[in-house]
Coordinates of C-alpha atoms and ligand atoms in Angstrom, one line a residue:
M1 CA -19.1 -3.9 11.7
I2 CA -19.4 -1.2 9.2
S3 CA -22.8 0.2 8.3
P4 CA -24.4 3.5 8.0
G5 CA -24.7 3.7 11.6
T6 CA -21.1 2.7 12.4
P7 CA -19.2 3.6 9.0
L8 CA -15.8 3.2 8.0
V9 CA -14.2 6.4 8.4
L10 CA -11.2 7.1 6.1
V11 CA -8.9 9.7 7.3
G12 CA -6.9 10.9 4.4
A13 CA -8.1 10.0 0.8
G14 CA -4.7 10.6 -1.0
N15 CA -2.7 8.1 -3.0
M16 CA -3.1 5.1 -0.5
G17 CA -6.4 5.8 1.3
G18 CA -7.7 6.8 -2.2
A19 CA -6.7 3.6 -3.8
M20 CA -8.3 1.3 -1.3
L21 CA -11.3 3.5 -1.2
S22 CA -11.7 3.2 -5.1
G23 CA -11.1 -0.6 -4.8
W24 CA -14.0 -0.8 -2.3
L25 CA -16.4 1.2 -4.2
D26 CA -15.6 -0.6 -7.5
A27 CA -16.2 -3.8 -5.4
G28 CA -19.7 -2.6 -4.5
T29 CA -19.1 -1.6 -0.8
D30 CA -22.2 0.6 0.3
P31 CA -21.2 4.3 0.0
A32 CA -23.5 5.1 2.8
A33 CA -21.3 2.9 5.1
I34 CA -18.2 5.3 4.3
V35 CA -17.3 8.6 5.6
V36 CA -14.1 10.4 4.3
I37 CA -12.3 13.0 6.3
D38 CA -9.8 15.1 4.2
P39 CA -9.6 18.8 4.1
K40 CA -8.4 18.8 0.5
P41 CA -8.7 15.4 -1.2
P42 CA -7.0 15.3 -4.8
E43 CA -9.4 16.7 -7.6
A44 CA -10.0 13.1 -9.1
M45 CA -11.0 11.8 -5.6
V46 CA -13.4 14.7 -5.1
E47 CA -15.3 13.8 -8.3
R48 CA -15.1 10.0 -7.3
L49 CA -16.5 10.8 -4.1
A50 CA -19.2 13.0 -5.4
N51 CA -20.5 10.4 -8.2
A52 CA -20.5 7.5 -5.5
G53 CA -22.5 9.7 -3.0
V54 CA -19.8 9.2 -0.5
R55 CA -20.0 11.7 2.5
C56 CA -16.7 13.9 2.7
E57 CA -15.8 16.3 5.6
A58 CA -12.9 18.6 6.2
S59 CA -12.6 17.4 9.8
A60 CA -14.2 14.8 12.3
P61 CA -18.0 15.4 12.1
Q62 CA -20.0 15.4 15.4
G63 CA -22.2 12.4 16.1
V64 CA -20.6 9.7 14.2
T65 CA -18.9 6.5 15.8
A66 CA -16.7 4.7 13.6
G67 CA -17.0 0.9 13.0
I68 CA -13.6 1.1 11.5
L69 CA -11.5 4.2 11.8
M70 CA -8.9 4.1 8.8
L71 CA -5.8 6.2 9.4
A72 CA -4.2 7.0 6.0
V73 CA -2.3 10.4 6.5
K74 CA 1.4 10.9 6.3
P75 CA 2.8 9.3 9.5
Q76 CA 4.6 12.9 10.0
I77 CA 1.3 14.5 10.8
M78 CA -0.2 11.6 12.6
D79 CA 0.6 13.5 16.1
A80 CA -1.5 16.6 14.9
V81 CA -4.3 14.5 13.5
L82 CA -5.3 12.0 15.9
P83 CA -6.5 14.3 18.8
G84 CA -9.3 15.6 16.5
L85 CA -10.5 12.0 15.9
K86 CA -11.1 10.8 19.6
G87 CA -14.7 11.6 19.3
L88 CA -15.1 9.1 16.5
V89 CA -13.9 6.2 18.6
G90 CA -16.4 4.0 20.6
P91 CA -16.1 0.9 22.7
D92 CA -16.4 -1.2 19.4
T93 CA -14.4 1.0 16.9
V94 CA -11.4 -0.8 15.5
S95 CA -8.5 1.7 14.5
L96 CA -6.9 0.5 11.1
S97 CA -3.5 2.3 10.2
V98 CA -1.8 2.0 6.8
A99 CA 0.8 4.5 7.9
A100 CA 4.5 3.4 7.6
G101 CA 6.3 3.1 10.9
K102 CA 3.6 4.0 13.4
T103 CA 3.5 1.2 15.9
I104 CA 0.2 -0.5 17.6
S105 CA 1.4 0.8 20.9
Y106 CA 1.5 4.3 19.3
F107 CA -2.2 4.1 18.5
E108 CA -3.2 2.4 21.5
E109 CA -1.7 5.3 23.6
R110 CA -3.7 8.0 21.7
L111 CA -7.0 6.2 20.6
G112 CA -7.2 3.1 22.9
G113 CA -8.8 -0.2 22.1
A114 CA -8.5 -2.3 19.1
V115 CA -5.8 -1.6 16.6
V116 CA -4.9 -3.1 13.3
R117 CA -1.3 -2.0 11.7
T118 CA -1.3 -2.8 8.0
I119 CA 1.0 -1.9 5.1
P120 CA -1.0 -2.0 1.8
N121 CA 0.4 -1.0 -1.7
T122 CA -0.9 1.2 -4.4
P123 CA -1.9 -1.6 -6.9
A124 CA -4.8 -1.9 -4.3
M125 CA -6.4 0.5 -6.6
V126 CA -6.9 -2.2 -9.2
G127 CA -7.5 -5.1 -6.8
R128 CA -3.9 -6.1 -7.3
G129 CA -2.4 -5.0 -4.1
I130 CA -1.0 -6.9 -1.3
T131 CA -1.2 -6.1 2.5
G132 CA 0.7 -7.0 5.4
A133 CA -1.3 -6.9 8.7
V134 CA -1.0 -7.3 12.3
A135 CA -3.6 -7.0 15.0
N136 CA -3.5 -6.4 18.7
A137 CA -5.1 -8.5 21.4
A138 CA -8.2 -6.3 21.6
V139 CA -9.2 -7.0 18.0
S140 CA -12.0 -9.7 18.1
A141 CA -12.0 -12.6 16.0
E142 CA -15.1 -11.2 14.2
A143 CA -13.5 -7.8 13.8
K144 CA -10.3 -9.2 12.4
A145 CA -12.5 -11.6 9.8
E146 CA -14.4 -8.3 8.7
I147 CA -11.1 -6.3 8.2
D148 CA -9.6 -9.2 6.3
R149 CA -12.7 -9.3 4.1
L150 CA -12.1 -5.7 3.4
L151 CA -8.5 -5.7 2.9
S152 CA -9.0 -8.7 0.7
V153 CA -11.0 -6.6 -1.8
C154 CA -7.5 -4.8 -2.8
G155 CA -5.5 -8.2 -3.0
P156 CA -4.1 -10.8 -0.7
V157 CA -3.5 -10.1 3.0
E158 CA -0.6 -11.6 4.8
W159 CA -1.3 -11.7 8.6
V160 CA 1.8 -11.7 10.8
E161 CA 2.1 -12.2 14.5
D162 CA 5.5 -10.4 15.0
E163 CA 4.9 -6.6 14.5
A164 CA 8.5 -6.1 13.8
M165 CA 8.1 -7.7 10.4
I166 CA 5.9 -4.9 9.3
D167 CA 9.0 -2.8 8.6
A168 CA 10.4 -5.4 6.4
I169 CA 7.2 -5.9 4.7
T170 CA 7.1 -2.1 4.1
A171 CA 10.5 -2.4 2.6
V172 CA 9.4 -5.2 0.3
S173 CA 5.7 -4.7 -0.9
G174 CA 4.7 -1.2 0.5
S175 CA 7.4 0.7 -1.3
G176 CA 8.1 -2.1 -3.9
P177 CA 5.7 -0.7 -6.7
A178 CA 8.1 2.3 -6.8
Y179 CA 11.1 0.0 -7.4
V180 CA 9.2 -1.6 -10.4
F181 CA 8.2 1.8 -11.9
Y182 CA 11.7 2.8 -11.5
L183 CA 12.9 -0.4 -13.4
V184 CA 10.7 0.7 -16.2
E185 CA 12.3 4.0 -16.3
C186 CA 15.9 2.5 -16.2
M187 CA 15.0 0.1 -18.8
A188 CA 13.6 2.6 -21.2
E189 CA 16.7 4.9 -20.6
A190 CA 18.9 2.1 -21.2
G191 CA 16.9 1.4 -24.5
R192 CA 17.3 4.8 -25.5
K193 CA 21.1 4.7 -25.2
C194 CA 21.0 1.7 -27.3
G195 CA 19.6 3.8 -30.1
L196 CA 15.7 3.7 -29.6
P197 CA 13.5 6.7 -29.7
A198 CA 12.6 7.5 -26.0
D199 CA 8.9 7.1 -26.6
L200 CA 9.5 3.7 -28.2
A201 CA 11.7 2.6 -25.6
M202 CA 9.3 3.6 -23.0
R203 CA 6.4 1.8 -24.5
L204 CA 8.9 -1.4 -24.9
A205 CA 9.9 -1.2 -21.1
R206 CA 6.3 -0.6 -19.8
E207 CA 4.6 -3.3 -21.7
T208 CA 7.5 -5.6 -20.9
V209 CA 7.2 -5.2 -17.3
T210 CA 3.4 -5.3 -17.2
G211 CA 3.3 -8.3 -19.5
A212 CA 6.0 -10.2 -17.3
G213 CA 3.9 -9.3 -14.2
E214 CA 0.6 -10.7 -15.8
L215 CA 2.7 -14.1 -16.9
M216 CA 4.0 -14.3 -13.3
H217 CA 0.5 -13.8 -11.9
R218 CA -1.2 -16.3 -14.0
S219 CA 1.7 -18.8 -14.1
P220 CA 2.2 -21.4 -11.4
S221 CA 6.0 -21.3 -12.1
E222 CA 8.5 -19.9 -9.8
A223 CA 10.1 -16.4 -10.8
E224 CA 13.3 -18.4 -11.2
T225 CA 11.7 -20.8 -13.8
L226 CA 10.0 -17.8 -15.7
R227 CA 13.6 -16.1 -15.9
Q228 CA 15.2 -19.4 -17.1
N229 CA 12.7 -19.7 -19.9
V230 CA 13.9 -16.5 -21.3
T231 CA 17.4 -17.2 -21.1
S232 CA 18.9 -19.2 -24.0
P233 CA 22.4 -20.8 -23.4
N234 CA 25.0 -18.0 -24.5
G235 CA 22.2 -15.8 -25.8
T236 CA 21.2 -12.2 -25.3
T237 CA 19.4 -12.5 -21.9
A238 CA 22.5 -14.6 -20.6
A239 CA 24.6 -11.7 -21.6
A240 CA 22.7 -9.0 -19.9
L241 CA 22.2 -11.3 -16.6
S242 CA 25.7 -11.9 -16.4
V243 CA 25.9 -8.0 -15.5
L244 CA 22.7 -8.0 -13.3
M245 CA 23.5 -11.2 -11.3
A246 CA 27.4 -10.4 -10.8
E247 CA 28.5 -10.0 -7.3
D248 CA 28.3 -6.3 -7.9
G249 CA 25.1 -6.6 -9.7
I250 CA 21.4 -6.0 -8.7
Q251 CA 21.2 -8.1 -5.5
P252 CA 23.7 -6.1 -3.3
V253 CA 21.9 -2.9 -4.3
F254 CA 18.5 -4.3 -3.4
D255 CA 19.8 -5.4 -0.2
K256 CA 21.2 -1.9 0.6
A257 CA 17.9 -0.3 -0.5
L258 CA 15.4 -2.5 1.2
K259 CA 17.5 -2.2 4.3
A260 CA 17.3 1.7 4.1
A261 CA 13.4 1.5 3.6
A262 CA 13.1 -0.9 6.8
D263 CA 15.4 1.3 8.7
R264 CA 13.4 4.6 7.8
S265 CA 10.2 2.8 8.7
R266 CA 11.6 2.0 12.3
E267 CA 12.6 5.7 12.4
L268 CA 9.1 6.9 11.6
A269 CA 7.8 5.3 14.7
S270 CA 8.7 8.1 16.8
Ligands
LIG301 N1 1.4 5.9 -1.1 C1 1.9 4.5 -0.8 O1 2.4 3.9 -1.7 C2 1.6 3.9 0.5 C3 1.5 4.8 1.6 N2 1.3 4.3 2.9 C4 0.9 5.2 4.0 O2 -0.3 5.8 3.7 C5 -0.4 7.0 4.2 C6 -0.7 8.1 3.4 O3 0.1 8.2 2.4 P1 -0.2 8.6 0.8 O4 -1.3 8.3 0.6 O5 0.9 8.3 0.1 O6 -0.1 10.3 1.1 P2 -1.1 11.4 0.4 O7 -0.4 12.7 0.9 O8 -1.4 11.2 -0.9 O9 -2.3 11.3 1.1 C7 -2.7 11.7 2.4 C8 -4.1 12.6 2.4 O10 -4.5 12.9 3.6 C9 -4.7 14.4 3.5 N3 -4.7 15.2 4.8 C10 -3.9 16.1 5.3 N4 -4.1 16.5 6.6 C11 -5.2 15.8 6.8 C12 -6.0 15.9 7.9 N5 -5.8 16.8 8.9 N6 -7.2 15.1 7.9 C13 -7.4 14.2 7.0 N7 -6.6 14.2 5.8 C14 -5.6 15.0 5.7 C15 -3.9 14.8 2.4 O11 -4.1 16.1 2.0 P3 -3.0 17.3 1.6 O12 -2.6 16.5 0.3 O13 -3.8 18.5 1.1 O14 -2.0 17.4 2.6 C16 -3.8 13.7 1.4 O15 -5.0 13.9 0.6 C17 1.1 7.3 4.8 O16 1.0 7.2 6.2 C18 2.0 6.3 4.2 O17 2.9 5.8 5.0 C19 1.4 2.8 3.1 C20 1.8 2.0 2.2 C21 1.8 2.6 0.9
LIG302 O1 7.3 6.1 1.1 C1 6.6 5.8 1.9 O2 6.9 6.1 3.2 C2 5.3 5.2 1.9 C3 5.1 3.9 2.8 C4 5.3 2.8 1.7 C5 5.1 3.4 0.4 N1 5.1 4.7 0.6

């Protein structure tokens, strides 16, 4: 489905599109089967594309029919960008959106045909992302399998039948890395308030979160068991968790935060 004749055309090589593109190039995807459209990609991406020999254009080139047309610009500019891309769409093109909020019917109306709506996350850049995905009926089994292979380079893919779930998936895993990075910031700041130098507190917080993540990645145990393994009866962890797991602890904050993200995803639809 993607080849130098019918390339994967990536529209928007910023944080998310660039992360996935890096994952694909690292995994050995043929650079001749990729075309990037971005009027001003980030500097590091310009260098990456040049080194890999990937064609990069400021706007849609003439005479190219995309095998996959990947839409990775901000949802707020999608209305302005899509009309300029119609020339890239042929009868077998699959539109592959990573944009928060924008629905399958939105793309069907503007580009027609086969549409896959996804929500990836930035750890895709190191092959450790996770993507939620839903396809419309016009996507053939063969095209879906090829897109699954492509997305899987960046980490596991969770296909859903119910498009409405994508808003909640956005709230959990699409935005989720930001919550984890913020957790590191909060732990470092709390460590500083306990008397540590700021740089040492940050190193401790950062290594703790990445180490705990790696342990969870490699271990078959549930998160709950891994948590219990740290928690000695009447010890220091129990003291901290009595605050974090209290009725007014972290759970109600997460309930509220993720609802705000899912609501915002629904708002971005229009
Ligand atoms: N960041 C994330 O963690 C995630 C993002 N997403 C989705 O990915 C999409 C992109 O987000 P993100 O990567 O964060 O945003 P970025 O702003 O980092 O990337 C978008 C890129 O598109 C470029 N661009 C602007 N106008 C055009 C145009 N007309 N044609 C082609 N490219 C253009 C931007 O350039 P310039 O900067 O000059 O405007 C930028 O390089 C969004 O729809 C978002 O909802 C989904 C999941 C996770
Ligand atoms: O913040 C956003 O809207 C995008 C979608 C998920 C992560 N970043």
